[in-house]
Amino acid sequence: MNPLVLWFHKLGSPPYFDVFAKRWAPWCHLLGFLLMAVGVYQGLFVVPADYQQSDSARILYIHVPAAWMSIGVYLGMAVYAAIAQIWRIKLCEILAMACAPIGAGYTIVTLITGSIWGKPMWGTWWTWDPRLTTELILLFMYFGVMGLYAAIEDRRQAARTAGFLAMVGVVLLPIIRYSVNWWDSLHQGQTVSVFGQSKLDASMAAPLWWVVIGIHVWFVGSLLLRARAENLERESGKAWVAQTMEPKP
């Protein structure tokens, strides 16, 4: 068997995943924090103020990465849920459900920072703009997945049912992405592009990418921690869990 395939196969084992998550989650959090700290510091204190929005534009170093993560985490949750539905892989069920509260957190940060940014630009904390409205609906979708998962006692059945809702909700993601193009919107159009030409000045873009990379690494650490906790809860009756939880002399 291919070594990479073998490693993924082993990762699906609850004891192996527990060891993997316990080992790497703290390192992901540390590295993610350092990367985000570099980006935020440069964004706040090094790069010049925007020529139109002045210092208020600096909130983009929090708002934009959080907005990207709110969509990306949901897509990841739906992919894990689809794999779990098709191949009945328990770890993918756990990972899908672990994504939901993390993604909801990113979405809340997106909405709050967007409102703070919108106040000086639009003169109001909130408007039923297509981008803002669809992002709010995304938050409700996260809450729906979390609520449905908590409402069903059987953990595997709960994960499959909530995962199906997550998969259905994927149709919202392109609507969020292209809402500023499809409807009249106060929200500015795409400024930063991963593959195309960005409208953001290069001096302002570099700190943003530090934060974007850092927030992804931080997410991996958070996902591993939440998935590890759920994995231990599901396997609580197994001998290996008892050995793991025993205090070392």
Short mmCIF file of C-alpha atoms in Angstrom, two decimals:
data_model
loop_
_atom_site.label_atom_id
_atom_site.label_comp_id
_atom_site.label_asym_id
_atom_site.label_seq_id
_atom_site.Cartn_x
_atom_site.Cartn_y
_atom_site.Cartn_z
CA MET A 1 0.00 0.00 0.00
CA ASN A 2 1.16 3.54 -0.78
CA PRO A 3 2.71 5.09 2.37
CA LEU A 4 0.46 8.17 2.14
CA VAL A 5 -2.66 6.04 1.71
CA LEU A 6 -1.52 3.85 4.61
CA TRP A 7 -1.04 6.96 6.80
CA PHE A 8 -4.58 8.20 6.01
CA HIS A 9 -5.92 4.75 6.73
CA LYS A 10 -4.17 4.69 10.11
CA LEU A 11 -5.38 8.23 10.88
CA GLY A 12 -8.95 6.90 10.82
CA SER A 13 -8.15 4.73 13.84
CA PRO A 14 -9.45 6.47 17.00
CA PRO A 15 -6.33 5.71 19.12
CA TYR A 16 -3.97 6.81 16.35
CA PHE A 17 -5.94 10.00 15.72
CA ASP A 18 -5.91 10.81 19.44
CA VAL A 19 -2.11 10.62 19.53
CA PHE A 20 -1.83 12.65 16.31
CA ALA A 21 -4.21 15.39 17.49
CA LYS A 22 -2.64 15.61 20.95
CA ARG A 23 0.83 15.99 19.44
CA TRP A 24 0.14 18.51 16.68
CA ALA A 25 -2.72 20.73 17.91
CA PRO A 26 -0.51 22.82 20.27
CA TRP A 27 2.09 23.33 17.55
CA CYS A 28 -0.58 24.47 15.10
CA HIS A 29 -1.88 26.96 17.63
CA LEU A 30 1.60 28.28 18.38
CA LEU A 31 2.59 28.63 14.72
CA GLY A 32 -0.77 30.09 13.78
CA PHE A 33 -0.59 32.65 16.55
CA LEU A 34 2.92 33.74 15.55
CA LEU A 35 1.97 34.12 11.89
CA MET A 36 -1.17 36.09 12.72
CA ALA A 37 0.76 38.28 15.17
CA VAL A 38 3.28 39.19 12.47
CA GLY A 39 0.53 40.06 10.01
CA VAL A 40 -1.58 42.05 12.47
CA TYR A 41 1.45 43.98 13.74
CA GLN A 42 2.49 44.93 10.21
CA GLY A 43 -1.08 45.78 9.27
CA LEU A 44 -1.58 48.06 12.27
CA PHE A 45 1.81 49.69 12.66
CA VAL A 46 3.90 49.27 9.49
CA VAL A 47 1.79 49.67 6.34
CA PRO A 48 0.53 53.17 5.46
CA ALA A 49 -3.08 54.21 5.94
CA ASP A 50 -5.44 53.72 3.00
CA TYR A 51 -5.70 56.82 0.81
CA GLN A 52 -9.53 56.68 0.84
CA GLN A 53 -10.56 54.98 4.08
CA SER A 54 -7.61 56.07 6.22
CA ASP A 55 -6.90 53.94 9.32
CA SER A 56 -10.38 52.39 9.36
CA ALA A 57 -9.30 50.14 6.49
CA ARG A 58 -6.85 48.35 8.81
CA ILE A 59 -9.72 46.24 10.11
CA LEU A 60 -9.47 44.30 6.85
CA TYR A 61 -6.61 42.30 8.43
CA ILE A 62 -9.20 40.73 10.73
CA HIS A 63 -12.36 40.99 8.66
CA VAL A 64 -11.15 39.51 5.36
CA PRO A 65 -9.41 36.40 6.79
CA ALA A 66 -12.39 35.71 9.06
CA ALA A 67 -14.80 36.10 6.11
CA TRP A 68 -12.78 33.70 3.97
CA MET A 69 -12.65 31.20 6.82
CA SER A 70 -16.40 31.44 7.45
CA ILE A 71 -16.97 30.17 3.91
CA GLY A 72 -13.99 27.82 3.73
CA VAL A 73 -14.79 26.04 6.99
CA TYR A 74 -18.37 25.48 5.88
CA LEU A 75 -17.15 23.97 2.63
CA GLY A 76 -14.76 21.74 4.58
CA MET A 77 -17.59 20.70 6.89
CA ALA A 78 -19.75 19.75 3.91
CA VAL A 79 -16.91 17.76 2.31
CA TYR A 80 -16.28 15.82 5.51
CA ALA A 81 -20.03 15.21 5.82
CA ALA A 82 -20.22 13.93 2.24
CA ILE A 83 -17.32 11.52 2.82
CA ALA A 84 -18.99 10.34 6.01
CA GLN A 85 -22.31 9.81 4.20
CA ILE A 86 -20.74 7.83 1.36
CA TRP A 87 -18.07 5.76 3.12
CA ARG A 88 -19.38 5.83 6.72
CA ILE A 89 -16.02 6.97 8.10
CA LYS A 90 -16.50 7.84 11.76
CA LEU A 91 -13.58 10.27 11.91
CA CYS A 92 -15.07 12.32 9.06
CA GLU A 93 -18.34 12.55 10.98
CA ILE A 94 -16.41 13.86 13.96
CA LEU A 95 -14.39 16.34 11.87
CA ALA A 96 -17.52 17.64 10.14
CA MET A 97 -19.28 18.34 13.41
CA ALA A 98 -16.12 19.84 14.93
CA CYS A 99 -16.05 22.37 12.07
CA ALA A 100 -19.45 23.84 12.92
CA PRO A 101 -18.72 25.82 16.13
CA ILE A 102 -15.37 27.01 14.78
CA GLY A 103 -16.95 28.19 11.54
CA ALA A 104 -19.75 29.89 13.47
CA GLY A 105 -17.11 31.76 15.47
CA TYR A 106 -15.42 33.00 12.30
CA THR A 107 -18.79 34.08 10.92
CA ILE A 108 -19.61 36.05 14.07
CA VAL A 109 -16.22 37.80 13.86
CA THR A 110 -16.93 38.58 10.20
CA LEU A 111 -20.31 40.14 10.98
CA ILE A 112 -19.01 42.16 13.94
CA THR A 113 -15.93 43.51 12.16
CA GLY A 114 -18.01 44.19 9.06
CA SER A 115 -20.42 46.27 11.12
CA ILE A 116 -17.56 48.17 12.74
CA TRP A 117 -16.02 48.83 9.32
CA GLY A 118 -19.38 49.73 7.81
CA LYS A 119 -20.26 52.39 10.38
CA PRO A 120 -17.78 55.06 9.17
CA MET A 121 -18.11 53.99 5.52
CA TRP A 122 -21.88 53.62 5.22
CA GLY A 123 -23.06 55.62 8.21
CA THR A 124 -24.84 52.63 9.79
CA TRP A 125 -23.94 49.53 11.78
CA TRP A 126 -26.16 47.29 9.70
CA THR A 127 -27.95 47.29 6.37
CA TRP A 128 -29.73 44.45 4.61
CA ASP A 129 -27.05 44.36 1.97
CA PRO A 130 -26.90 41.10 -0.05
CA ARG A 131 -23.42 40.20 1.23
CA LEU A 132 -24.27 40.94 4.87
CA THR A 133 -27.63 39.18 4.66
CA THR A 134 -26.23 36.01 3.10
CA GLU A 135 -23.40 35.95 5.65
CA LEU A 136 -26.01 36.15 8.42
CA ILE A 137 -27.89 33.25 6.83
CA LEU A 138 -24.60 31.33 6.83
CA LEU A 139 -24.39 31.85 10.60
CA PHE A 140 -27.91 30.46 10.97
CA MET A 141 -26.86 27.44 8.89
CA TYR A 142 -23.98 26.80 11.28
CA PHE A 143 -26.37 27.11 14.22
CA GLY A 144 -28.78 24.74 12.48
CA VAL A 145 -26.08 22.07 12.05
CA MET A 146 -25.00 22.47 15.68
CA GLY A 147 -28.57 22.39 16.98
CA LEU A 148 -29.55 19.34 14.94
CA TYR A 149 -26.42 17.48 16.05
CA ALA A 150 -27.19 18.24 19.70
CA ALA A 151 -30.88 17.28 19.38
CA ILE A 152 -30.36 13.62 18.42
CA GLU A 153 -29.08 11.26 21.10
CA ASP A 154 -27.42 8.70 18.83
CA ARG A 155 -24.12 10.37 17.93
CA ARG A 156 -23.61 8.69 14.56
CA GLN A 157 -27.19 9.27 13.45
CA ALA A 158 -26.95 12.85 14.68
CA ALA A 159 -23.76 13.43 12.69
CA ARG A 160 -25.26 11.98 9.51
CA THR A 161 -28.45 14.02 9.82
CA ALA A 162 -26.65 17.27 10.64
CA GLY A 163 -24.12 16.49 7.92
CA PHE A 164 -26.89 16.23 5.35
CA LEU A 165 -28.05 19.73 6.34
CA ALA A 166 -24.47 20.96 5.95
CA MET A 167 -24.31 19.49 2.46
CA VAL A 168 -27.57 21.15 1.43
CA GLY A 169 -26.30 24.49 2.73
CA VAL A 170 -23.39 24.49 0.27
CA VAL A 171 -25.68 26.16 -2.28
CA LEU A 172 -25.40 29.32 -0.16
CA LEU A 173 -21.63 29.65 -0.63
CA PRO A 174 -21.55 30.82 -4.27
CA ILE A 175 -24.41 33.20 -3.47
CA ILE A 176 -22.27 34.81 -0.75
CA ARG A 177 -19.26 34.89 -3.06
CA TYR A 178 -20.99 36.53 -6.02
CA SER A 179 -23.71 38.53 -4.24
CA VAL A 180 -21.88 41.83 -4.85
CA ASN A 181 -21.84 41.03 -8.58
CA TRP A 182 -25.40 39.78 -8.92
CA TRP A 183 -27.20 42.53 -6.97
CA ASP A 184 -26.77 46.20 -6.16
CA SER A 185 -24.61 46.22 -3.05
CA LEU A 186 -23.00 48.70 -0.72
CA HIS A 187 -20.30 46.14 -0.04
CA GLN A 188 -17.17 46.72 -2.08
CA GLY A 189 -16.28 44.24 -4.78
CA GLN A 190 -13.41 41.78 -4.72
CA THR A 191 -10.20 43.55 -3.75
CA VAL A 192 -7.88 40.61 -3.05
CA SER A 193 -7.46 37.67 -5.42
CA VAL A 194 -5.52 34.50 -4.78
CA PHE A 195 -4.87 33.71 -8.43
CA GLY A 196 -5.75 36.90 -10.33
CA GLN A 197 -4.77 40.54 -10.12
CA SER A 198 -5.40 42.12 -6.71
CA LYS A 199 -6.50 45.73 -6.31
CA LEU A 200 -4.84 45.92 -2.91
CA ASP A 201 -1.43 47.59 -2.85
CA ALA A 202 1.44 45.12 -2.44
CA SER A 203 2.59 46.79 0.80
CA MET A 204 -0.86 46.17 2.31
CA ALA A 205 -1.28 42.69 0.83
CA ALA A 206 1.78 41.06 2.45
CA PRO A 207 0.52 41.40 6.08
CA LEU A 208 -2.88 40.14 4.97
CA TRP A 209 -1.37 36.92 3.64
CA TRP A 210 0.52 36.40 6.91
CA VAL A 211 -2.81 36.55 8.75
CA VAL A 212 -4.56 34.35 6.19
CA ILE A 213 -1.92 31.62 6.48
CA GLY A 214 -1.84 31.94 10.26
CA ILE A 215 -5.59 31.70 10.65
CA HIS A 216 -5.64 28.53 8.56
CA VAL A 217 -2.94 26.93 10.70
CA TRP A 218 -4.78 28.04 13.86
CA PHE A 219 -7.97 26.48 12.48
CA VAL A 220 -6.23 23.12 12.02
CA GLY A 221 -5.18 23.20 15.67
CA SER A 222 -8.69 24.07 16.82
CA LEU A 223 -10.21 21.38 14.63
CA LEU A 224 -7.83 18.76 16.01
CA LEU A 225 -8.64 19.73 19.61
CA ARG A 226 -12.41 19.66 19.14
CA ALA A 227 -12.28 16.44 17.15
CA ARG A 228 -10.04 14.83 19.76
CA ALA A 229 -12.50 15.71 22.53
CA GLU A 230 -15.42 14.28 20.54
CA ASN A 231 -13.39 11.19 19.66
CA LEU A 232 -12.59 10.55 23.33
CA GLU A 233 -16.24 11.00 24.28
CA ARG A 234 -17.43 8.51 21.67
CA GLU A 235 -14.76 5.98 22.60
CA SER A 236 -15.10 6.52 26.35
CA GLY A 237 -15.86 2.86 27.03
CA LYS A 238 -12.72 1.58 25.34
CA ALA A 239 -9.63 0.47 27.20
CA TRP A 240 -7.28 2.72 25.28
CA VAL A 241 -9.23 5.79 26.45
CA ALA A 242 -8.88 4.71 30.07
CA GLN A 243 -5.13 4.30 29.57
CA THR A 244 -4.92 7.72 27.93
CA MET A 245 -6.76 9.44 30.75
CA GLU A 246 -4.75 7.77 33.52
CA PRO A 247 -2.40 10.25 35.21
CA LYS A 248 1.25 9.49 34.61
CA PRO A 249 3.35 8.75 37.73
#
